[in-house]
Amino acid sequence: MSAADAVLKPDFAARRKHFIFTDEHEALRESIRAFVINELAPHAEEWEETTFPDWVFKRMGDLGFLGLDKPEAYGGQGGDYYSSLVLAEEIVHARSGGLAMGLAVQTDMAMPPILAFGTEEQKREWVVPAIAGDAILCLGITEPDAGSDVAGIKTRAVRDGDEYVINGSKTYITNGHRAHAIILVTKTDPDAGRRTTRTASDQARPDAERSSYEGFTLFLVPMDTPGVVREKKLEKLGMHASDTALLAFQDVRVPASAVLGQVGKGFYHIMWELQGERLIGAAGCVAGAQRVFDQTLQYATERTAFGRQIGKFQVTRHKFAEMATKIEAARQLVYTTAWRFAEGHYPVREISMAKLYAARVAVEVADECIQIHGGAGYMKEYGIERVWRDMRLNRIGAGTDEIMLDVIGRSYGL
Ligand SMILES: Cc1cc2nc3c(=O)[nH]c(=O)nc-3n(C[C@H](O)[C@H](O)[C@H](O)COP(=O)(O)OP(=O)(O)OC[C@H]3O[C@@H](n4cnc5c(N)ncnc54)[C@H](O)[C@@H]3O)c2cc1C
């Protein structure tokens, strides 16, 4: 055999490491996966019934997994953004979408805005215990009458001396029943909303309109503040291991020091937060799709029909080929976008593309995997139907497919 033959022979089983990950990331990956498989996955079925217990936060805090990319000054590991990506990818081996979501709310949705916009006191009061797993956080944007249209929220915060008085409600709030504090999006200006203005320099271009979203303010509110009511535990199609709350805020008085970030700039703060939320969600979608693909590939080599492994039917082989190609394309989009995000860019268009595409791929793959399993795919015992139910949320939560398409379309000036 010539040297060229030896070099050119493909090795499909070879370990494939992406350039964004170092050997340290891979070592972290191994240790997270071992923990997830040994300590979390065995409870997956039970937690579908009970929701996952709070000790998971404490245990993961003790292991350092809740602060992988957070500053050491607040008890974090001081790692880079990719270490958070590793957690999002490995947590799928717990086989519990609800668990992954509850943890991501803590690490990638609630903590980042406190670190980015909070005062030193707010970071000490909430980020330090959140990283340790002693405090659980949630994020309140959505309301019964406003989800996609964030600017349409009605929760009001009115200044009264040194305090603010908050009234309103939030719904579909992940971790809402267990949380110790909520990041709350409010209106501090009663006329807040989308305003279209023209500046003097736009006069020559009558079509040049600028939208401004002033008058929204974020608050960091302890959930034991009088007037915060955890109204209802909501029942869902999937993500059963997470708790989802309807919350009411009735004359909730907080000091002015509870403002998170700048008064009036909350809309921009929360739009920044949503970028990290969407990107980490996209990474979870790719990893979840890969896991269910692998499980189904194994099944396709074991199950026989008409005297053959079902994976040997060309139609099945092509289903796997289609799925693998889409998963890989989604992965590359997520990784390249994550690289830009980690480099300090603000790649809103690409994050929207990654979120849209990865969520669609995850749902398509889960659906195809049910099909390849036949009747077994429809049975709870195989866990495939749960992946489909859990993944389905990703086309809705953190911005629907339609909103992602709109963000992408508008980014071209349309
Ligand atoms: C399990 C779960 C957990 C969640 N966790 C949280 C959480 O922790 N915190 C939080 O704040 N929120 C949370 N959400 C809320 C989630 O982000 C919203 O459900 C989502 O943003 C969509 O809002 P909506 O449900 O009000 O739908 P709507 O905005 O009412 O949309 C309904 C339909 O209209 C379409 N639509 C709306 N506007 C447009 C438009 N301009 N162009 C085209 N189509 C449009 C939508 O795409 C959708 O198909 C959660 C939701 C779920 C289901």
Tab-separated table of C-alpha atoms and ligand atoms in Angstrom:
chain	number	residue	atom	x	y	z
A	1	MET	CA	0.000	0.000	0.000
A	2	SER	CA	1.375	3.430	-0.919
A	3	ALA	CA	1.762	6.245	1.604
A	4	ALA	CA	-0.963	8.190	-0.254
A	5	ASP	CA	-3.473	5.351	0.281
A	6	ALA	CA	-2.716	5.327	3.995
A	7	VAL	CA	-3.145	9.074	4.322
A	8	LEU	CA	-6.261	9.412	2.177
A	9	LYS	CA	-8.282	6.604	3.693
A	10	PRO	CA	-11.128	8.246	5.618
A	11	ASP	CA	-11.459	7.416	9.268
A	12	PHE	CA	-15.097	8.086	10.078
A	13	ALA	CA	-14.662	7.005	13.680
A	14	ALA	CA	-11.864	9.496	14.375
A	15	ARG	CA	-12.409	12.014	17.149
A	16	ARG	CA	-13.350	15.366	15.635
A	17	LYS	CA	-12.346	18.413	17.559
A	18	HIS	CA	-13.476	21.840	16.434
A	19	PHE	CA	-10.955	24.683	16.396
A	20	ILE	CA	-12.832	26.663	19.053
A	21	PHE	CA	-12.158	23.941	21.627
A	22	THR	CA	-8.829	23.252	23.334
A	23	ASP	CA	-7.691	20.114	25.153
A	24	GLU	CA	-8.833	21.789	28.387
A	25	HIS	CA	-12.347	22.123	26.980
A	26	GLU	CA	-12.301	18.461	26.039
A	27	ALA	CA	-11.188	17.487	29.555
A	28	LEU	CA	-14.001	19.639	30.952
A	29	ARG	CA	-16.398	17.933	28.540
A	30	GLU	CA	-15.415	14.521	29.866
A	31	SER	CA	-15.847	15.488	33.491
A	32	ILE	CA	-19.233	17.153	32.887
A	33	ARG	CA	-20.441	14.177	30.889
A	34	ALA	CA	-19.398	11.725	33.604
A	35	PHE	CA	-21.233	13.781	36.227
A	36	VAL	CA	-24.341	14.160	34.061
A	37	ILE	CA	-24.551	10.464	33.208
A	38	ASN	CA	-23.825	9.238	36.732
A	39	GLU	CA	-25.740	11.743	38.846
A	40	LEU	CA	-28.461	13.339	36.714
A	41	ALA	CA	-29.540	10.931	33.962
A	42	PRO	CA	-30.675	8.186	36.384
A	43	HIS	CA	-33.398	10.580	37.649
A	44	ALA	CA	-34.674	11.687	34.243
A	45	GLU	CA	-37.966	9.759	34.366
A	46	GLU	CA	-38.688	10.661	37.993
A	47	TRP	CA	-38.072	14.388	37.332
A	48	GLU	CA	-40.562	14.359	34.480
A	49	GLU	CA	-43.176	13.804	37.177
A	50	THR	CA	-41.772	15.919	40.001
A	51	THR	CA	-39.633	18.577	38.244
A	52	PHE	CA	-35.940	18.437	39.056
A	53	PRO	CA	-34.980	19.183	42.677
A	54	ASP	CA	-33.094	22.272	43.867
A	55	TRP	CA	-30.137	20.193	45.062
A	56	VAL	CA	-29.014	19.983	41.432
A	57	PHE	CA	-28.112	23.687	41.584
A	58	LYS	CA	-26.131	23.208	44.808
A	59	ARG	CA	-24.321	20.121	43.555
A	60	MET	CA	-23.407	21.786	40.267
A	61	GLY	CA	-22.374	24.936	42.134
A	62	ASP	CA	-20.048	22.856	44.323
A	63	LEU	CA	-18.532	21.297	41.201
A	64	GLY	CA	-17.969	24.728	39.665
A	65	PHE	CA	-20.307	24.040	36.725
A	66	LEU	CA	-22.573	27.061	37.255
A	67	GLY	CA	-19.781	29.584	36.847
A	68	LEU	CA	-17.594	28.080	34.147
A	69	ASP	CA	-17.285	31.325	32.166
A	70	LYS	CA	-17.960	33.698	35.074
A	71	PRO	CA	-15.275	35.863	36.730
A	72	GLU	CA	-13.259	34.312	39.527
A	73	ALA	CA	-13.936	37.430	41.609
A	74	TYR	CA	-17.518	36.182	42.051
A	75	GLY	CA	-16.655	32.531	42.552
A	76	GLY	CA	-16.628	31.549	38.880
A	77	GLN	CA	-14.020	29.515	37.061
A	78	GLY	CA	-12.914	32.426	34.874
A	79	GLY	CA	-13.151	30.308	31.710
A	80	ASP	CA	-14.046	31.499	28.226
A	81	TYR	CA	-17.443	31.460	26.526
A	82	TYR	CA	-16.739	28.059	24.988
A	83	SER	CA	-16.692	26.440	28.426
A	84	SER	CA	-20.338	27.464	28.806
A	85	LEU	CA	-20.990	25.967	25.382
A	86	VAL	CA	-19.471	22.694	26.574
A	87	LEU	CA	-21.923	22.599	29.491
A	88	ALA	CA	-24.867	23.286	27.158
A	89	GLU	CA	-23.735	20.419	24.937
A	90	GLU	CA	-23.043	17.868	27.654
A	91	ILE	CA	-26.161	18.514	29.740
A	92	VAL	CA	-28.225	16.844	26.982
A	93	HIS	CA	-26.926	13.509	28.279
A	94	ALA	CA	-29.170	13.995	31.312
A	95	ARG	CA	-31.998	13.216	28.834
A	96	SER	CA	-34.072	15.981	30.385
A	97	GLY	CA	-34.808	19.093	28.361
A	98	GLY	CA	-36.519	20.705	31.339
A	99	LEU	CA	-33.414	20.318	33.473
A	100	ALA	CA	-31.184	21.781	30.759
A	101	MET	CA	-33.523	24.753	30.410
A	102	GLY	CA	-33.741	25.463	34.148
A	103	LEU	CA	-29.953	25.462	34.409
A	104	ALA	CA	-29.480	27.602	31.299
A	105	VAL	CA	-31.839	30.218	32.734
A	106	GLN	CA	-29.487	30.427	35.708
A	107	THR	CA	-26.152	30.431	33.864
A	108	ASP	CA	-26.827	32.021	30.483
A	109	MET	CA	-29.945	34.144	30.877
A	110	ALA	CA	-30.161	35.589	34.390
A	111	MET	CA	-26.509	35.903	35.422
A	112	PRO	CA	-25.123	37.620	32.275
A	113	PRO	CA	-27.239	40.806	32.553
A	114	ILE	CA	-26.366	41.159	36.243
A	115	LEU	CA	-22.690	40.809	35.398
A	116	ALA	CA	-22.971	43.151	32.430
A	117	PHE	CA	-25.177	45.905	33.873
A	118	GLY	CA	-25.372	45.338	37.630
A	119	THR	CA	-23.760	47.254	40.453
A	120	GLU	CA	-21.030	45.694	42.548
A	121	GLU	CA	-23.615	45.163	45.331
A	122	GLN	CA	-25.998	43.363	42.968
A	123	LYS	CA	-23.230	41.092	41.746
A	124	ARG	CA	-22.204	40.244	45.315
A	125	GLU	CA	-25.798	39.757	46.445
A	126	TRP	CA	-26.994	37.580	43.546
A	127	VAL	CA	-24.228	36.351	41.233
A	128	VAL	CA	-22.011	34.992	44.010
A	129	PRO	CA	-24.757	32.751	45.513
A	130	ALA	CA	-26.098	31.892	42.025
A	131	ILE	CA	-22.683	30.551	40.988
A	132	ALA	CA	-22.469	28.623	44.263
A	133	GLY	CA	-25.931	27.137	43.653
A	134	ASP	CA	-27.338	28.743	46.803
A	135	ALA	CA	-29.610	31.170	44.949
A	136	ILE	CA	-31.838	30.349	41.985
A	137	LEU	CA	-32.671	33.018	39.417
A	138	CYS	CA	-35.341	33.551	36.811
A	139	LEU	CA	-36.042	36.057	34.068
A	140	GLY	CA	-39.390	37.760	33.497
A	141	ILE	CA	-40.024	39.215	30.066
A	142	THR	CA	-43.194	37.549	28.771
A	143	GLU	CA	-46.655	38.650	29.887
A	144	PRO	CA	-50.110	37.234	29.242
A	145	ASP	CA	-50.650	39.920	26.564
A	146	ALA	CA	-47.106	40.355	25.240
A	147	GLY	CA	-44.530	37.760	24.209
A	148	SER	CA	-42.981	38.332	20.790
A	149	ASP	CA	-43.861	42.004	21.075
A	150	VAL	CA	-41.600	42.772	24.021
A	151	ALA	CA	-42.294	46.496	23.658
A	152	GLY	CA	-45.963	45.712	24.313
A	153	ILE	CA	-45.428	44.694	27.950
A	154	LYS	CA	-47.621	46.388	30.540
A	155	THR	CA	-45.856	45.749	33.863
A	156	ARG	CA	-45.325	49.223	35.318
A	157	ALA	CA	-42.754	50.509	37.789
A	158	VAL	CA	-43.571	53.922	39.219
A	159	ARG	CA	-41.065	55.975	41.166
A	160	ASP	CA	-42.214	56.912	44.686
A	161	GLY	CA	-39.501	58.768	46.630
A	162	ASP	CA	-36.546	56.412	47.052
A	163	GLU	CA	-38.599	53.442	45.924
A	164	TYR	CA	-40.389	52.033	42.899
A	165	VAL	CA	-43.834	50.433	43.045
A	166	ILE	CA	-44.298	47.591	40.562
A	167	ASN	CA	-47.608	46.234	39.257
A	168	GLY	CA	-48.205	43.691	36.514
A	169	SER	CA	-47.847	40.034	35.641
A	170	LYS	CA	-45.430	37.707	33.889
A	171	THR	CA	-46.111	34.296	32.434
A	172	TYR	CA	-44.315	31.144	31.256
A	173	ILE	CA	-41.480	31.982	33.669
A	174	THR	CA	-38.968	29.142	33.917
A	175	ASN	CA	-37.730	28.575	37.504
A	176	GLY	CA	-40.486	30.983	38.587
A	177	HIS	CA	-41.696	28.771	41.422
A	178	ARG	CA	-38.314	28.009	42.899
A	179	ALA	CA	-36.410	31.244	42.215
A	180	HIS	CA	-35.034	33.532	44.910
A	181	ALA	CA	-34.859	36.530	42.583
A	182	ILE	CA	-36.225	37.629	39.227
A	183	ILE	CA	-34.881	39.949	36.571
A	184	LEU	CA	-38.006	41.825	35.702
A	185	VAL	CA	-38.677	43.848	32.553
A	186	THR	CA	-40.929	46.835	33.280
A	187	LYS	CA	-42.088	50.100	31.818
A	188	THR	CA	-40.993	53.127	33.824
A	189	ASP	CA	-42.386	55.514	31.221
A	190	PRO	CA	-46.123	54.965	30.638
A	191	ASP	CA	-45.682	55.835	26.955
A	192	ALA	CA	-42.780	53.426	26.485
A	193	GLY	CA	-42.948	51.421	23.300
A	194	ARG	CA	-41.803	51.535	19.758
A	195	ARG	CA	-41.402	55.126	18.661
A	196	THR	CA	-40.554	56.058	15.133
A	197	THR	CA	-38.599	59.249	14.724
A	198	ARG	CA	-36.762	61.162	12.045
A	199	THR	CA	-33.585	63.013	12.794
A	200	ALA	CA	-32.498	66.188	11.047
A	201	SER	CA	-29.944	64.298	8.975
A	202	ASP	CA	-32.704	61.990	7.733
A	203	GLN	CA	-34.699	64.833	6.160
A	204	ALA	CA	-33.136	64.181	2.796
A	205	ARG	CA	-34.190	60.531	3.002
A	206	PRO	CA	-37.910	60.465	3.757
A	207	ASP	CA	-37.872	56.668	4.100
A	208	ALA	CA	-35.205	56.787	6.823
A	209	GLU	CA	-37.073	56.180	10.035
A	210	ARG	CA	-35.454	55.305	13.310
A	211	SER	CA	-37.124	53.266	15.995
A	212	SER	CA	-36.384	53.935	19.615
A	213	TYR	CA	-37.351	51.823	22.544
A	214	GLU	CA	-36.787	54.083	25.533
A	215	GLY	CA	-38.726	53.964	28.783
A	216	PHE	CA	-38.210	50.315	29.787
A	217	THR	CA	-36.266	49.449	32.935
A	218	LEU	CA	-34.979	46.180	34.383
A	219	PHE	CA	-35.274	45.414	38.092
A	220	LEU	CA	-33.676	42.738	40.215
A	221	VAL	CA	-36.451	41.739	42.597
A	222	PRO	CA	-36.176	39.238	45.479
A	223	MET	CA	-39.070	36.810	45.117
A	224	ASP	CA	-39.921	37.074	48.820
A	225	THR	CA	-40.743	40.790	48.467
A	226	PRO	CA	-44.333	41.431	49.642
A	227	GLY	CA	-46.714	41.566	46.677
A	228	VAL	CA	-44.863	38.987	44.551
A	229	VAL	CA	-47.363	36.167	43.994
A	230	ARG	CA	-46.465	32.816	42.449
A	231	GLU	CA	-49.898	32.218	41.011
A	232	LYS	CA	-49.932	29.015	39.069
A	233	LYS	CA	-47.718	26.113	38.003
A	234	LEU	CA	-48.342	25.800	34.290
A	235	GLU	CA	-48.779	22.408	32.577
A	236	LYS	CA	-46.846	21.949	29.335
A	237	LEU	CA	-46.445	19.743	26.250
A	238	GLY	CA	-42.808	19.035	27.137
A	239	MET	CA	-39.972	20.255	29.335
A	240	HIS	CA	-41.815	18.600	32.237
A	241	ALA	CA	-38.774	18.581	34.493
A	242	SER	CA	-38.796	22.397	34.606
A	243	ASP	CA	-41.203	24.541	36.562
A	244	THR	CA	-43.067	27.235	34.660
A	245	ALA	CA	-44.866	29.998	36.512
A	246	LEU	CA	-47.538	32.600	36.146
A	247	LEU	CA	-46.466	35.464	38.418
A	248	ALA	CA	-48.287	38.531	39.699
A	249	PHE	CA	-46.742	41.740	41.034
A	250	GLN	CA	-49.137	43.641	43.268
A	251	ASP	CA	-47.838	46.949	44.637
A	252	VAL	CA	-44.368	45.468	44.988
A	253	ARG	CA	-42.103	48.074	46.618
A	254	VAL	CA	-38.416	47.913	45.855
A	255	PRO	CA	-35.652	50.412	46.592
A	256	ALA	CA	-34.220	52.422	43.691
A	257	SER	CA	-31.089	50.289	44.114
A	258	ALA	CA	-33.089	47.362	42.645
A	259	VAL	CA	-32.840	48.948	39.186
A	260	LEU	CA	-30.610	46.759	37.013
A	261	GLY	CA	-28.649	48.800	34.516
A	262	GLN	CA	-29.825	52.189	33.296
A	263	VAL	CA	-33.306	53.555	33.910
A	264	GLY	CA	-35.093	53.762	30.558
A	265	LYS	CA	-32.612	51.495	28.725
A	266	GLY	CA	-34.080	48.145	29.772
A	267	PHE	CA	-35.244	47.249	26.268
A	268	TYR	CA	-31.700	47.415	24.937
A	269	HIS	CA	-30.365	45.509	27.943
A	270	ILE	CA	-32.858	42.688	27.462
A	271	MET	CA	-32.234	42.511	23.700
A	272	TRP	CA	-28.553	41.996	24.506
A	273	GLU	CA	-29.471	39.262	27.001
A	274	LEU	CA	-31.608	37.506	24.389
A	275	GLN	CA	-28.600	37.097	22.080
A	276	GLY	CA	-26.766	34.943	24.620
A	277	GLU	CA	-29.971	33.072	25.418
A	278	ARG	CA	-30.585	32.285	21.745
A	279	LEU	CA	-27.033	31.184	21.056
A	280	ILE	CA	-26.793	28.838	24.026
A	281	GLY	CA	-30.230	27.471	23.110
A	282	ALA	CA	-29.002	26.808	19.584
A	283	ALA	CA	-25.979	24.911	20.936
A	284	GLY	CA	-28.315	22.794	23.079
A	285	CYS	CA	-30.481	22.049	20.043
A	286	VAL	CA	-27.524	20.762	18.037
A	287	ALA	CA	-26.287	18.618	20.918
A	288	GLY	CA	-29.789	17.304	21.621
A	289	ALA	CA	-30.250	16.425	17.946
A	290	GLN	CA	-26.893	14.631	17.918
A	291	ARG	CA	-27.798	12.617	21.015
A	292	VAL	CA	-31.131	11.410	19.634
A	293	PHE	CA	-29.437	10.710	16.278
A	294	ASP	CA	-26.834	8.514	18.009
A	295	GLN	CA	-29.478	6.666	19.998
A	296	THR	CA	-31.500	6.055	16.844
A	297	LEU	CA	-28.448	4.943	14.865
A	298	GLN	CA	-27.855	2.283	17.491
A	299	TYR	CA	-31.506	1.195	17.251
A	300	ALA	CA	-31.289	0.999	13.456
A	301	THR	CA	-28.466	-1.528	13.731
A	302	GLU	CA	-30.383	-3.687	16.240
A	303	ARG	CA	-33.907	-3.682	14.866
A	304	THR	CA	-34.595	-5.987	11.952
A	305	ALA	CA	-37.442	-6.168	9.448
A	306	PHE	CA	-37.778	-8.343	6.357
A	307	GLY	CA	-34.639	-10.157	7.453
A	308	ARG	CA	-32.420	-7.060	7.512
A	309	GLN	CA	-31.288	-4.365	9.905
A	310	ILE	CA	-33.625	-1.433	9.280
A	311	GLY	CA	-30.579	0.831	8.903
A	312	LYS	CA	-29.582	-1.151	5.822
A	313	PHE	CA	-32.656	-0.071	3.867
A	314	GLN	CA	-31.519	2.667	1.552
A	315	VAL	CA	-34.413	4.875	2.610
A	316	THR	CA	-33.291	4.675	6.244
A	317	ARG	CA	-29.651	5.197	5.357
A	318	HIS	CA	-30.617	8.350	3.497
A	319	LYS	CA	-32.665	9.592	6.430
A	320	PHE	CA	-29.522	9.356	8.567
A	321	ALA	CA	-27.479	11.062	5.875
A	322	GLU	CA	-29.963	13.950	5.688
A	323	MET	CA	-30.068	14.312	9.457
A	324	ALA	CA	-26.300	14.153	9.878
A	325	THR	CA	-25.791	16.801	7.204
A	326	LYS	CA	-28.276	19.178	8.796
A	327	ILE	CA	-26.859	18.633	12.285
A	328	GLU	CA	-23.348	19.324	11.034
A	329	ALA	CA	-24.445	22.466	9.178
A	330	ALA	CA	-26.231	23.729	12.288
A	331	ARG	CA	-23.191	22.936	14.428
A	332	GLN	CA	-20.845	24.885	12.169
A	333	LEU	CA	-23.195	27.874	12.193
A	334	VAL	CA	-23.411	27.770	15.988
A	335	TYR	CA	-19.635	27.389	16.468
A	336	THR	CA	-18.691	30.125	14.022
A	337	THR	CA	-21.238	32.474	15.563
A	338	ALA	CA	-20.051	31.540	19.058
A	339	TRP	CA	-16.525	32.418	17.988
A	340	ARG	CA	-17.666	35.876	16.878
A	341	PHE	CA	-19.684	36.341	20.071
A	342	ALA	CA	-16.682	35.323	22.176
A	343	GLU	CA	-14.505	37.752	20.226
A	344	GLY	CA	-16.752	40.575	21.403
A	345	HIS	CA	-18.765	41.078	18.196
A	346	TYR	CA	-22.538	41.534	18.374
A	347	PRO	CA	-23.624	39.120	15.614
A	348	VAL	CA	-27.396	39.505	15.961
A	349	ARG	CA	-28.146	38.349	12.411
A	350	GLU	CA	-26.065	35.187	12.702
A	351	ILE	CA	-27.346	34.387	16.200
A	352	SER	CA	-30.890	34.653	14.848
A	353	MET	CA	-29.951	32.354	11.953
A	354	ALA	CA	-28.303	29.853	14.307
A	355	LYS	CA	-31.284	29.860	16.681
A	356	LEU	CA	-33.793	29.484	13.834
A	357	TYR	CA	-31.905	26.766	12.004
A	358	ALA	CA	-30.747	24.726	15.004
A	359	ALA	CA	-34.244	24.673	16.522
A	360	ARG	CA	-35.789	23.562	13.242
A	361	VAL	CA	-33.149	20.886	12.730
A	362	ALA	CA	-33.613	19.579	16.275
A	363	VAL	CA	-37.370	19.224	15.828
A	364	GLU	CA	-36.993	17.635	12.366
A	365	VAL	CA	-34.383	15.184	13.643
A	366	ALA	CA	-36.443	14.215	16.688
A	367	ASP	CA	-39.464	13.674	14.435
A	368	GLU	CA	-37.497	11.530	11.980
A	369	CYS	CA	-36.039	9.522	14.864
A	370	ILE	CA	-39.557	8.723	16.079
A	371	GLN	CA	-40.318	7.503	12.548
A	372	ILE	CA	-37.224	5.299	12.399
A	373	HIS	CA	-38.167	3.769	15.759
A	374	GLY	CA	-41.651	2.941	14.465
A	375	GLY	CA	-44.092	2.177	17.297
A	376	ALA	CA	-41.237	2.185	19.796
A	377	GLY	CA	-40.687	5.853	18.973
A	378	TYR	CA	-44.178	6.596	20.174
A	379	MET	CA	-43.626	4.779	23.479
A	380	LYS	CA	-42.405	6.668	26.517
A	381	GLU	CA	-39.952	3.947	27.443
A	382	TYR	CA	-37.551	4.794	24.603
A	383	GLY	CA	-37.440	8.502	25.478
A	384	ILE	CA	-37.566	9.580	21.818
A	385	GLU	CA	-41.022	11.103	21.992
A	386	ARG	CA	-39.839	13.190	24.954
A	387	VAL	CA	-36.994	14.646	22.905
A	388	TRP	CA	-39.519	15.727	20.283
A	389	ARG	CA	-41.805	17.285	22.901
A	390	ASP	CA	-38.915	19.044	24.647
A	391	MET	CA	-37.269	20.251	21.446
A	392	ARG	CA	-40.511	21.667	20.096
A	393	LEU	CA	-40.234	24.542	22.550
A	394	ASN	CA	-37.104	25.821	20.839
A	395	ARG	CA	-39.100	27.029	17.835
A	396	ILE	CA	-41.154	29.203	20.213
A	397	GLY	CA	-39.153	30.174	23.316
A	398	ALA	CA	-36.582	32.991	23.324
A	399	GLY	CA	-38.113	34.336	20.117
A	400	THR	CA	-40.223	32.342	17.688
A	401	ASP	CA	-39.129	31.162	14.242
A	402	GLU	CA	-41.177	33.982	12.763
A	403	ILE	CA	-39.459	36.604	14.913
A	404	MET	CA	-36.034	35.181	14.000
A	405	LEU	CA	-36.953	35.406	10.317
A	406	ASP	CA	-38.074	38.974	10.823
A	407	VAL	CA	-34.841	39.966	12.581
A	408	ILE	CA	-32.823	38.373	9.777
A	409	GLY	CA	-34.957	39.983	7.048
A	410	ARG	CA	-34.845	43.414	8.649
A	411	SER	CA	-31.067	43.180	8.984
A	412	TYR	CA	-30.974	43.528	5.192
A	413	GLY	CA	-32.849	46.833	5.421
A	414	LEU	CA	-36.195	45.325	4.444
B	1	LIG	C1	-41.917	26.371	28.346
B	1	LIG	C2	-41.698	27.839	28.170
B	1	LIG	C3	-40.751	28.493	28.948
B	1	LIG	C4	-40.582	29.876	28.835
B	1	LIG	N1	-39.725	30.511	29.673
B	1	LIG	C5	-39.721	31.873	29.697
B	1	LIG	C6	-38.992	32.587	30.699
B	1	LIG	O1	-38.309	31.990	31.547
B	1	LIG	N2	-39.065	33.945	30.711
B	1	LIG	C7	-39.803	34.640	29.797
B	1	LIG	O2	-39.859	35.865	29.877
B	1	LIG	N3	-40.496	33.986	28.823
B	1	LIG	C8	-40.482	32.637	28.763
B	1	LIG	N4	-41.198	31.972	27.798
B	1	LIG	C9	-41.975	32.748	26.834
B	1	LIG	C10	-41.509	32.674	25.371
B	1	LIG	O3	-40.312	33.378	25.189
B	1	LIG	C11	-42.676	33.207	24.520
B	1	LIG	O4	-43.688	32.215	24.571
B	1	LIG	C12	-42.282	33.509	23.093
B	1	LIG	O5	-41.425	34.620	23.019
B	1	LIG	C13	-43.509	33.774	22.205
B	1	LIG	O6	-44.366	34.708	22.782
B	1	LIG	P1	-45.930	34.384	22.921
B	1	LIG	O7	-46.057	33.050	23.549
B	1	LIG	O8	-46.595	35.513	23.593
B	1	LIG	O9	-46.452	34.269	21.450
B	1	LIG	P2	-47.055	35.456	20.550
B	1	LIG	O10	-46.147	36.610	20.577
B	1	LIG	O11	-48.482	35.659	20.945
B	1	LIG	O12	-47.007	34.812	19.097
B	1	LIG	C14	-48.041	33.974	18.577
B	1	LIG	C15	-47.707	33.682	17.128
B	1	LIG	O13	-47.679	34.892	16.376
B	1	LIG	C16	-46.441	34.991	15.696
B	1	LIG	N5	-46.017	36.397	15.617
B	1	LIG	C17	-46.006	37.315	16.619
B	1	LIG	N6	-45.500	38.478	16.180
B	1	LIG	C18	-45.187	38.294	14.869
B	1	LIG	C19	-44.611	39.106	13.858
B	1	LIG	N7	-44.236	40.370	14.110
B	1	LIG	N8	-44.421	38.583	12.634
B	1	LIG	C20	-44.796	37.308	12.372
B	1	LIG	N9	-45.326	36.474	13.281
B	1	LIG	C21	-45.518	36.959	14.517
B	1	LIG	C22	-45.461	34.193	16.526
B	1	LIG	O14	-44.335	33.805	15.782
B	1	LIG	C23	-46.333	33.024	16.950
B	1	LIG	O15	-46.379	32.075	15.930
B	1	LIG	C24	-41.347	30.592	27.870
B	1	LIG	C25	-42.260	29.924	27.058
B	1	LIG	C26	-42.458	28.576	27.195
B	1	LIG	C27	-43.494	27.902	26.334
